[in-house]
Amino acid sequence: MGGWAGVMQRECGPESRTLVSSREVTEYLLDLETRRQTIQVGDGQEAVWLFARVVRLGARDMVLVPCWTQQSGLVEAAAAETVQVAVRGKPAYATFDADILGQDREGLHLAYPERVHLSHERIHSRYLPQGTVEASWYPDMGSPITGNVMDLGLGGILAGMSSGGRVRAGEICCTGGAGLLELRRGNGCSWRGRARVRHAQTFSPEGENPGSRDSSWFLLLGFAFQYGDDGQVREMAEFSQGLLGSLV
């Protein structure tokens, strides 16, 4: 990596690190797209062409659009072979190179980078869903449980969600349990993948005997996503388009 991106990498200091696995890179880009983070796109010769945002993560590419009226910069970028991207986020400053695949009415198409340089560790945020998302949990051992998604965190080691709903007392889950998780939106979109229970908390109905197995309890579950491959991460990116609201 050359130009200002390479200089920034050298100045990051001992806390810097590089994401090199395709899964880590994809998760970082998913987090970037989710936060609607403004990025800088340059040619590596100190000239910044435009400010842009990642608006879509596809199976083979990602799409950028300019934040303001900078179509000339978009056309110029599309004529190059490679661009350098800088993300001036808190707490991390990130840079990566990306090959240009083309430009059309949708925006500037970039190939997924092979690595992303971070100045230090990121803090992952959680988002409230805009609309109802049903979650069905099929544990490897135990009965299925259905609830509604309460929040989502999509990037890195904290990728996961919270789900809450009414269950019978005998359906309570244990922390650490693994199984299949299926999410469904009102528009028919769905996502299926492996997950593990990060935490579980039950609330007995007010005024009822907490020892009664016939009572309806409220169960709050926290899940950690266990993406099987990059394809599942990108499927989650597609599933979450237009879904994520305010930070919590």
PDB file of C-alpha atoms in Angstrom:
ATOM      1  CA  MET A   1       0.000   0.000   0.000  1.00  0.00           C
ATOM      2  CA  GLY A   2       1.384   3.410  -0.964  1.00  0.00           C
ATOM      3  CA  GLY A   3       0.480   7.099  -0.691  1.00  0.00           C
ATOM      4  CA  TRP A   4      -1.296   8.540   2.337  1.00  0.00           C
ATOM      5  CA  ALA A   5      -2.833   5.156   3.216  1.00  0.00           C
ATOM      6  CA  GLY A   6       0.614   3.606   3.659  1.00  0.00           C
ATOM      7  CA  VAL A   7       1.801   6.566   5.727  1.00  0.00           C
ATOM      8  CA  MET A   8      -1.232   6.227   7.966  1.00  0.00           C
ATOM      9  CA  GLN A   9      -0.538   2.524   8.472  1.00  0.00           C
ATOM     10  CA  ARG A  10       3.039   3.260   9.612  1.00  0.00           C
ATOM     11  CA  GLU A  11       1.861   5.988  12.005  1.00  0.00           C
ATOM     12  CA  CYS A  12      -0.796   3.856  13.687  1.00  0.00           C
ATOM     13  CA  GLY A  13       1.638   2.677  16.345  1.00  0.00           C
ATOM     14  CA  PRO A  14       1.667  -0.514  18.398  1.00  0.00           C
ATOM     15  CA  GLU A  15      -2.124  -0.721  18.646  1.00  0.00           C
ATOM     16  CA  SER A  16      -2.574  -1.165  14.886  1.00  0.00           C
ATOM     17  CA  ARG A  17      -3.621  -4.479  13.388  1.00  0.00           C
ATOM     18  CA  THR A  18      -4.586  -5.872  10.003  1.00  0.00           C
ATOM     19  CA  LEU A  19      -7.659  -7.893   9.129  1.00  0.00           C
ATOM     20  CA  VAL A  20      -6.479 -10.543   6.681  1.00  0.00           C
ATOM     21  CA  SER A  21      -9.092 -13.316   6.798  1.00  0.00           C
ATOM     22  CA  SER A  22     -11.926 -12.925   4.316  1.00  0.00           C
ATOM     23  CA  ARG A  23     -14.446 -13.352   7.108  1.00  0.00           C
ATOM     24  CA  GLU A  24     -13.005 -10.530   9.221  1.00  0.00           C
ATOM     25  CA  VAL A  25     -12.853  -8.238   6.199  1.00  0.00           C
ATOM     26  CA  THR A  26     -16.451  -8.989   5.240  1.00  0.00           C
ATOM     27  CA  GLU A  27     -17.653  -8.444   8.801  1.00  0.00           C
ATOM     28  CA  TYR A  28     -15.854  -5.106   8.929  1.00  0.00           C
ATOM     29  CA  LEU A  29     -17.470  -3.985   5.652  1.00  0.00           C
ATOM     30  CA  LEU A  30     -20.861  -5.102   6.939  1.00  0.00           C
ATOM     31  CA  ASP A  31     -20.354  -2.987  10.057  1.00  0.00           C
ATOM     32  CA  LEU A  32     -19.225  -0.073   7.852  1.00  0.00           C
ATOM     33  CA  GLU A  33     -22.317  -0.304   5.644  1.00  0.00           C
ATOM     34  CA  THR A  34     -24.612  -0.670   8.649  1.00  0.00           C
ATOM     35  CA  ARG A  35     -23.284   2.502  10.307  1.00  0.00           C
ATOM     36  CA  ARG A  36     -23.660   4.446   7.022  1.00  0.00           C
ATOM     37  CA  GLN A  37     -20.114   5.658   7.639  1.00  0.00           C
ATOM     38  CA  THR A  38     -18.728   8.376   5.364  1.00  0.00           C
ATOM     39  CA  ILE A  39     -15.493   7.226   3.717  1.00  0.00           C
ATOM     40  CA  GLN A  40     -12.829   8.941   1.605  1.00  0.00           C
ATOM     41  CA  VAL A  41     -11.842   7.475  -1.742  1.00  0.00           C
ATOM     42  CA  GLY A  42      -8.461   8.491  -3.191  1.00  0.00           C
ATOM     43  CA  ASP A  43      -5.970   7.591  -5.894  1.00  0.00           C
ATOM     44  CA  GLY A  44      -3.013   7.053  -3.564  1.00  0.00           C
ATOM     45  CA  GLN A  45      -1.309  10.261  -4.691  1.00  0.00           C
ATOM     46  CA  GLU A  46      -2.594  12.451  -1.847  1.00  0.00           C
ATOM     47  CA  ALA A  47      -5.623  13.594  -3.885  1.00  0.00           C
ATOM     48  CA  VAL A  48      -8.979  12.674  -2.399  1.00  0.00           C
ATOM     49  CA  TRP A  49     -11.549  12.261  -5.161  1.00  0.00           C
ATOM     50  CA  LEU A  50     -14.764  11.994  -3.205  1.00  0.00           C
ATOM     51  CA  PHE A  51     -16.595  11.290   0.005  1.00  0.00           C
ATOM     52  CA  ALA A  52     -18.852   8.273  -0.329  1.00  0.00           C
ATOM     53  CA  ARG A  53     -20.830   5.607   1.499  1.00  0.00           C
ATOM     54  CA  VAL A  54     -21.126   1.866   1.042  1.00  0.00           C
ATOM     55  CA  VAL A  55     -24.760   1.327   0.065  1.00  0.00           C
ATOM     56  CA  ARG A  56     -24.779  -2.354  -0.850  1.00  0.00           C
ATOM     57  CA  LEU A  57     -22.751  -5.479  -0.201  1.00  0.00           C
ATOM     58  CA  GLY A  58     -23.321  -8.059  -2.919  1.00  0.00           C
ATOM     59  CA  ALA A  59     -22.116 -11.580  -3.497  1.00  0.00           C
ATOM     60  CA  ARG A  60     -19.078 -10.439  -5.508  1.00  0.00           C
ATOM     61  CA  ASP A  61     -18.760  -6.671  -5.013  1.00  0.00           C
ATOM     62  CA  MET A  62     -19.682  -3.660  -2.929  1.00  0.00           C
ATOM     63  CA  VAL A  63     -21.310  -0.492  -4.240  1.00  0.00           C
ATOM     64  CA  LEU A  64     -20.337   3.080  -3.283  1.00  0.00           C
ATOM     65  CA  VAL A  65     -22.258   6.285  -3.974  1.00  0.00           C
ATOM     66  CA  PRO A  66     -21.003   9.852  -3.411  1.00  0.00           C
ATOM     67  CA  CYS A  67     -22.357  11.656  -0.345  1.00  0.00           C
ATOM     68  CA  TRP A  68     -22.731  14.918  -2.261  1.00  0.00           C
ATOM     69  CA  THR A  69     -22.684  16.050  -5.888  1.00  0.00           C
ATOM     70  CA  GLN A  70     -19.341  14.598  -6.916  1.00  0.00           C
ATOM     71  CA  GLN A  71     -20.234  12.676 -10.041  1.00  0.00           C
ATOM     72  CA  SER A  72     -17.067  13.851 -11.788  1.00  0.00           C
ATOM     73  CA  GLY A  73     -15.002  12.237  -9.050  1.00  0.00           C
ATOM     74  CA  LEU A  74     -17.052   9.065  -9.381  1.00  0.00           C
ATOM     75  CA  VAL A  75     -16.382   8.892 -13.118  1.00  0.00           C
ATOM     76  CA  GLU A  76     -12.673   9.558 -12.580  1.00  0.00           C
ATOM     77  CA  ALA A  77     -12.492   6.827  -9.953  1.00  0.00           C
ATOM     78  CA  ALA A  78     -14.236   4.356 -12.266  1.00  0.00           C
ATOM     79  CA  ALA A  79     -11.515   4.955 -14.871  1.00  0.00           C
ATOM     80  CA  ALA A  80      -8.783   3.775 -12.472  1.00  0.00           C
ATOM     81  CA  GLU A  81      -7.798   0.199 -11.678  1.00  0.00           C
ATOM     82  CA  THR A  82      -7.492   0.523  -7.918  1.00  0.00           C
ATOM     83  CA  VAL A  83      -8.539   3.072  -5.297  1.00  0.00           C
ATOM     84  CA  GLN A  84      -7.560   3.569  -1.684  1.00  0.00           C
ATOM     85  CA  VAL A  85     -10.255   3.997   0.940  1.00  0.00           C
ATOM     86  CA  ALA A  86      -9.886   5.689   4.312  1.00  0.00           C
ATOM     87  CA  VAL A  87     -12.433   5.484   7.139  1.00  0.00           C
ATOM     88  CA  ARG A  88     -12.001   8.188   9.771  1.00  0.00           C
ATOM     89  CA  GLY A  89     -14.015   6.506  12.496  1.00  0.00           C
ATOM     90  CA  LYS A  90     -13.903   6.454  16.272  1.00  0.00           C
ATOM     91  CA  PRO A  91     -12.123   4.764  17.840  1.00  0.00           C
ATOM     92  CA  ALA A  92     -10.430   3.296  14.781  1.00  0.00           C
ATOM     93  CA  TYR A  93      -8.910   4.724  11.608  1.00  0.00           C
ATOM     94  CA  ALA A  94      -9.050   2.180   8.796  1.00  0.00           C
ATOM     95  CA  THR A  95      -7.565   1.993   5.296  1.00  0.00           C
ATOM     96  CA  PHE A  96      -7.760  -0.538   2.479  1.00  0.00           C
ATOM     97  CA  ASP A  97      -7.177  -0.934  -1.260  1.00  0.00           C
ATOM     98  CA  ALA A  98      -9.961  -2.057  -3.585  1.00  0.00           C
ATOM     99  CA  ASP A  99     -10.017  -2.940  -7.285  1.00  0.00           C
ATOM    100  CA  ILE A 100     -12.465  -1.043  -9.506  1.00  0.00           C
ATOM    101  CA  LEU A 101     -14.972  -3.337 -11.223  1.00  0.00           C
ATOM    102  CA  GLY A 102     -16.989  -0.639 -12.978  1.00  0.00           C
ATOM    103  CA  GLN A 103     -19.495   2.156 -12.598  1.00  0.00           C
ATOM    104  CA  ASP A 104     -23.183   2.345 -13.495  1.00  0.00           C
ATOM    105  CA  ARG A 105     -26.375   4.072 -12.393  1.00  0.00           C
ATOM    106  CA  GLU A 106     -26.270   2.190  -9.096  1.00  0.00           C
ATOM    107  CA  GLY A 107     -22.837   3.562  -8.175  1.00  0.00           C
ATOM    108  CA  LEU A 108     -19.162   2.628  -8.128  1.00  0.00           C
ATOM    109  CA  HIS A 109     -18.551  -1.124  -7.943  1.00  0.00           C
ATOM    110  CA  LEU A 110     -15.486  -2.272  -5.973  1.00  0.00           C
ATOM    111  CA  ALA A 111     -14.095  -5.741  -5.393  1.00  0.00           C
ATOM    112  CA  TYR A 112     -13.833  -6.858  -1.786  1.00  0.00           C
ATOM    113  CA  PRO A 113     -10.403  -5.926  -0.377  1.00  0.00           C
ATOM    114  CA  GLU A 114      -7.963  -8.618   0.657  1.00  0.00           C
ATOM    115  CA  ARG A 115      -7.077  -6.856   3.909  1.00  0.00           C
ATOM    116  CA  VAL A 116      -8.120  -3.896   6.070  1.00  0.00           C
ATOM    117  CA  HIS A 117      -5.679  -1.950   8.270  1.00  0.00           C
ATOM    118  CA  LEU A 118      -7.063  -0.687  11.603  1.00  0.00           C
ATOM    119  CA  SER A 119      -5.358   1.794  13.901  1.00  0.00           C
ATOM    120  CA  HIS A 120      -6.781  -0.055  16.932  1.00  0.00           C
ATOM    121  CA  GLU A 121      -9.710  -2.199  17.966  1.00  0.00           C
ATOM    122  CA  ARG A 122     -13.225  -1.217  16.997  1.00  0.00           C
ATOM    123  CA  ILE A 123     -16.222  -0.832  19.273  1.00  0.00           C
ATOM    124  CA  HIS A 124     -19.271  -2.584  17.839  1.00  0.00           C
ATOM    125  CA  SER A 125     -22.681  -1.005  18.155  1.00  0.00           C
ATOM    126  CA  ARG A 126     -26.144  -2.519  18.391  1.00  0.00           C
ATOM    127  CA  TYR A 127     -29.164  -1.315  16.458  1.00  0.00           C
ATOM    128  CA  LEU A 128     -32.905  -1.356  16.974  1.00  0.00           C
ATOM    129  CA  PRO A 129     -34.799  -3.036  14.114  1.00  0.00           C
ATOM    130  CA  GLN A 130     -37.210  -0.887  12.110  1.00  0.00           C
ATOM    131  CA  GLY A 131     -40.184  -3.205  11.956  1.00  0.00           C
ATOM    132  CA  THR A 132     -40.949  -6.625  13.372  1.00  0.00           C
ATOM    133  CA  VAL A 133     -38.431  -9.434  12.911  1.00  0.00           C
ATOM    134  CA  GLU A 134     -39.445 -12.884  14.115  1.00  0.00           C
ATOM    135  CA  ALA A 135     -36.729 -15.165  15.462  1.00  0.00           C
ATOM    136  CA  SER A 136     -37.106 -18.947  15.629  1.00  0.00           C
ATOM    137  CA  TRP A 137     -34.511 -20.812  17.679  1.00  0.00           C
ATOM    138  CA  TYR A 138     -33.953 -24.535  17.073  1.00  0.00           C
ATOM    139  CA  PRO A 139     -31.447 -25.735  19.694  1.00  0.00           C
ATOM    140  CA  ASP A 140     -29.427 -28.876  19.121  1.00  0.00           C
ATOM    141  CA  MET A 141     -30.907 -30.117  22.402  1.00  0.00           C
ATOM    142  CA  GLY A 142     -34.342 -28.898  23.467  1.00  0.00           C
ATOM    143  CA  SER A 143     -37.583 -27.549  22.038  1.00  0.00           C
ATOM    144  CA  PRO A 144     -37.884 -24.746  19.448  1.00  0.00           C
ATOM    145  CA  ILE A 145     -38.566 -21.243  20.774  1.00  0.00           C
ATOM    146  CA  THR A 146     -40.024 -18.289  18.862  1.00  0.00           C
ATOM    147  CA  GLY A 147     -39.738 -14.610  19.761  1.00  0.00           C
ATOM    148  CA  ASN A 148     -39.144 -11.156  18.316  1.00  0.00           C
ATOM    149  CA  VAL A 149     -35.749  -9.547  17.662  1.00  0.00           C
ATOM    150  CA  MET A 150     -35.071  -6.658  20.053  1.00  0.00           C
ATOM    151  CA  ASP A 151     -31.651  -5.483  18.814  1.00  0.00           C
ATOM    152  CA  LEU A 152     -28.912  -6.485  16.352  1.00  0.00           C
ATOM    153  CA  GLY A 153     -25.118  -6.219  16.322  1.00  0.00           C
ATOM    154  CA  LEU A 154     -23.615  -7.352  13.038  1.00  0.00           C
ATOM    155  CA  GLY A 155     -19.827  -6.934  13.044  1.00  0.00           C
ATOM    156  CA  GLY A 156     -16.884  -8.792  14.547  1.00  0.00           C
ATOM    157  CA  ILE A 157     -16.815 -10.913  17.676  1.00  0.00           C
ATOM    158  CA  LEU A 158     -19.922  -9.200  19.074  1.00  0.00           C
ATOM    159  CA  ALA A 159     -22.086 -10.103  16.087  1.00  0.00           C
ATOM    160  CA  GLY A 160     -25.390 -11.233  17.529  1.00  0.00           C
ATOM    161  CA  MET A 161     -28.846 -10.212  18.655  1.00  0.00           C
ATOM    162  CA  SER A 162     -31.334 -10.208  21.503  1.00  0.00           C
ATOM    163  CA  SER A 163     -34.739 -11.860  21.247  1.00  0.00           C
ATOM    164  CA  GLY A 164     -37.692 -11.774  23.618  1.00  0.00           C
ATOM    165  CA  GLY A 165     -41.016 -13.565  23.774  1.00  0.00           C
ATOM    166  CA  ARG A 166     -43.530 -15.572  25.787  1.00  0.00           C
ATOM    167  CA  VAL A 167     -42.696 -19.210  26.491  1.00  0.00           C
ATOM    168  CA  ARG A 168     -43.823 -21.972  28.794  1.00  0.00           C
ATOM    169  CA  ALA A 169     -41.669 -22.554  31.842  1.00  0.00           C
ATOM    170  CA  GLY A 170     -40.336 -25.824  30.459  1.00  0.00           C
ATOM    171  CA  GLU A 171     -38.946 -24.126  27.315  1.00  0.00           C
ATOM    172  CA  ILE A 172     -36.252 -22.121  29.103  1.00  0.00           C
ATOM    173  CA  CYS A 173     -32.802 -22.206  27.420  1.00  0.00           C
ATOM    174  CA  CYS A 174     -29.388 -22.507  29.015  1.00  0.00           C
ATOM    175  CA  THR A 175     -26.420 -20.255  28.340  1.00  0.00           C
ATOM    176  CA  GLY A 176     -23.947 -21.796  25.897  1.00  0.00           C
ATOM    177  CA  GLY A 177     -26.448 -23.861  23.949  1.00  0.00           C
ATOM    178  CA  ALA A 178     -25.930 -24.018  20.167  1.00  0.00           C
ATOM    179  CA  GLY A 179     -28.409 -24.510  17.347  1.00  0.00           C
ATOM    180  CA  LEU A 180     -30.066 -23.121  14.235  1.00  0.00           C
ATOM    181  CA  LEU A 181     -31.462 -19.587  14.208  1.00  0.00           C
ATOM    182  CA  GLU A 182     -33.944 -18.369  11.599  1.00  0.00           C
ATOM    183  CA  LEU A 183     -34.911 -14.697  11.220  1.00  0.00           C
ATOM    184  CA  ARG A 184     -37.933 -13.566   9.204  1.00  0.00           C
ATOM    185  CA  ARG A 185     -39.002 -10.036   8.230  1.00  0.00           C
ATOM    186  CA  GLY A 186     -42.497  -8.889   7.393  1.00  0.00           C
ATOM    187  CA  ASN A 187     -41.540  -8.481   3.728  1.00  0.00           C
ATOM    188  CA  GLY A 188     -40.756 -12.189   3.409  1.00  0.00           C
ATOM    189  CA  CYS A 189     -36.946 -11.936   3.648  1.00  0.00           C
ATOM    190  CA  SER A 190     -35.295 -14.539   5.865  1.00  0.00           C
ATOM    191  CA  TRP A 191     -31.882 -15.544   7.163  1.00  0.00           C
ATOM    192  CA  ARG A 192     -30.794 -18.911   8.572  1.00  0.00           C
ATOM    193  CA  GLY A 193     -27.548 -19.705  10.345  1.00  0.00           C
ATOM    194  CA  ARG A 194     -25.896 -21.161  13.426  1.00  0.00           C
ATOM    195  CA  ALA A 195     -25.900 -19.295  16.723  1.00  0.00           C
ATOM    196  CA  ARG A 196     -25.037 -19.852  20.361  1.00  0.00           C
ATOM    197  CA  VAL A 197     -26.912 -18.579  23.420  1.00  0.00           C
ATOM    198  CA  ARG A 198     -24.777 -15.848  25.007  1.00  0.00           C
ATOM    199  CA  HIS A 199     -27.164 -15.152  27.882  1.00  0.00           C
ATOM    200  CA  ALA A 200     -30.677 -16.140  28.975  1.00  0.00           C
ATOM    201  CA  GLN A 201     -32.972 -14.460  31.474  1.00  0.00           C
ATOM    202  CA  THR A 202     -36.549 -15.322  32.427  1.00  0.00           C
ATOM    203  CA  PHE A 203     -39.217 -13.145  33.997  1.00  0.00           C
ATOM    204  CA  SER A 204     -42.128 -14.853  35.741  1.00  0.00           C
ATOM    205  CA  PRO A 205     -45.629 -13.439  35.221  1.00  0.00           C
ATOM    206  CA  GLU A 206     -46.662 -10.948  37.887  1.00  0.00           C
ATOM    207  CA  GLY A 207     -49.121 -12.406  40.353  1.00  0.00           C
ATOM    208  CA  GLU A 208     -48.570 -16.020  39.263  1.00  0.00           C
ATOM    209  CA  ASN A 209     -46.769 -18.856  40.976  1.00  0.00           C
ATOM    210  CA  PRO A 210     -43.208 -18.837  39.513  1.00  0.00           C
ATOM    211  CA  GLY A 211     -43.034 -22.598  40.081  1.00  0.00           C
ATOM    212  CA  SER A 212     -46.009 -23.364  37.874  1.00  0.00           C
ATOM    213  CA  ARG A 213     -45.081 -25.007  34.560  1.00  0.00           C
ATOM    214  CA  ASP A 214     -48.422 -23.914  33.102  1.00  0.00           C
ATOM    215  CA  SER A 215     -47.641 -20.205  33.414  1.00  0.00           C
ATOM    216  CA  SER A 216     -46.435 -18.103  30.476  1.00  0.00           C
ATOM    217  CA  TRP A 217     -42.991 -16.630  31.107  1.00  0.00           C
ATOM    218  CA  PHE A 218     -41.123 -13.877  29.266  1.00  0.00           C
ATOM    219  CA  LEU A 219     -37.762 -15.166  28.033  1.00  0.00           C
ATOM    220  CA  LEU A 220     -34.940 -12.818  26.979  1.00  0.00           C
ATOM    221  CA  LEU A 221     -32.202 -14.514  24.934  1.00  0.00           C
ATOM    222  CA  GLY A 222     -28.898 -13.099  23.714  1.00  0.00           C
ATOM    223  CA  PHE A 223     -27.368 -14.869  20.712  1.00  0.00           C
ATOM    224  CA  ALA A 224     -23.896 -14.846  19.178  1.00  0.00           C
ATOM    225  CA  PHE A 225     -23.954 -15.474  15.420  1.00  0.00           C
ATOM    226  CA  GLN A 226     -21.667 -18.250  14.205  1.00  0.00           C
ATOM    227  CA  TYR A 227     -21.249 -17.451  10.520  1.00  0.00           C
ATOM    228  CA  GLY A 228     -20.316 -20.608   8.630  1.00  0.00           C
ATOM    229  CA  ASP A 229     -18.687 -18.789   5.714  1.00  0.00           C
ATOM    230  CA  ASP A 230     -18.466 -15.434   3.941  1.00  0.00           C
ATOM    231  CA  GLY A 231     -21.644 -16.228   2.047  1.00  0.00           C
ATOM    232  CA  GLN A 232     -23.673 -16.216   5.260  1.00  0.00           C
ATOM    233  CA  VAL A 233     -22.201 -12.859   6.290  1.00  0.00           C
ATOM    234  CA  ARG A 234     -23.200 -11.353   2.954  1.00  0.00           C
ATOM    235  CA  GLU A 235     -26.646 -12.936   3.195  1.00  0.00           C
ATOM    236  CA  MET A 236     -27.002 -11.174   6.556  1.00  0.00           C
ATOM    237  CA  ALA A 237     -25.953  -7.909   4.899  1.00  0.00           C
ATOM    238  CA  GLU A 238     -28.686  -8.346   2.295  1.00  0.00           C
ATOM    239  CA  PHE A 239     -31.229  -9.376   4.945  1.00  0.00           C
ATOM    240  CA  SER A 240     -30.522  -6.258   7.041  1.00  0.00           C
ATOM    241  CA  GLN A 241     -30.868  -3.742   4.196  1.00  0.00           C
ATOM    242  CA  GLY A 242     -33.255  -1.000   5.362  1.00  0.00           C
ATOM    243  CA  LEU A 243     -33.873  -2.797   8.647  1.00  0.00           C
ATOM    244  CA  LEU A 244     -31.508  -1.195  11.138  1.00  0.00           C
ATOM    245  CA  GLY A 245     -32.596   1.910  13.001  1.00  0.00           C
ATOM    246  CA  SER A 246     -31.154   3.901  15.893  1.00  0.00           C
ATOM    247  CA  LEU A 247     -28.179   2.865  18.001  1.00  0.00           C
ATOM    248  CA  VAL A 248     -28.695   1.467  21.482  1.00  0.00           C
TER     249      VAL A 248
END
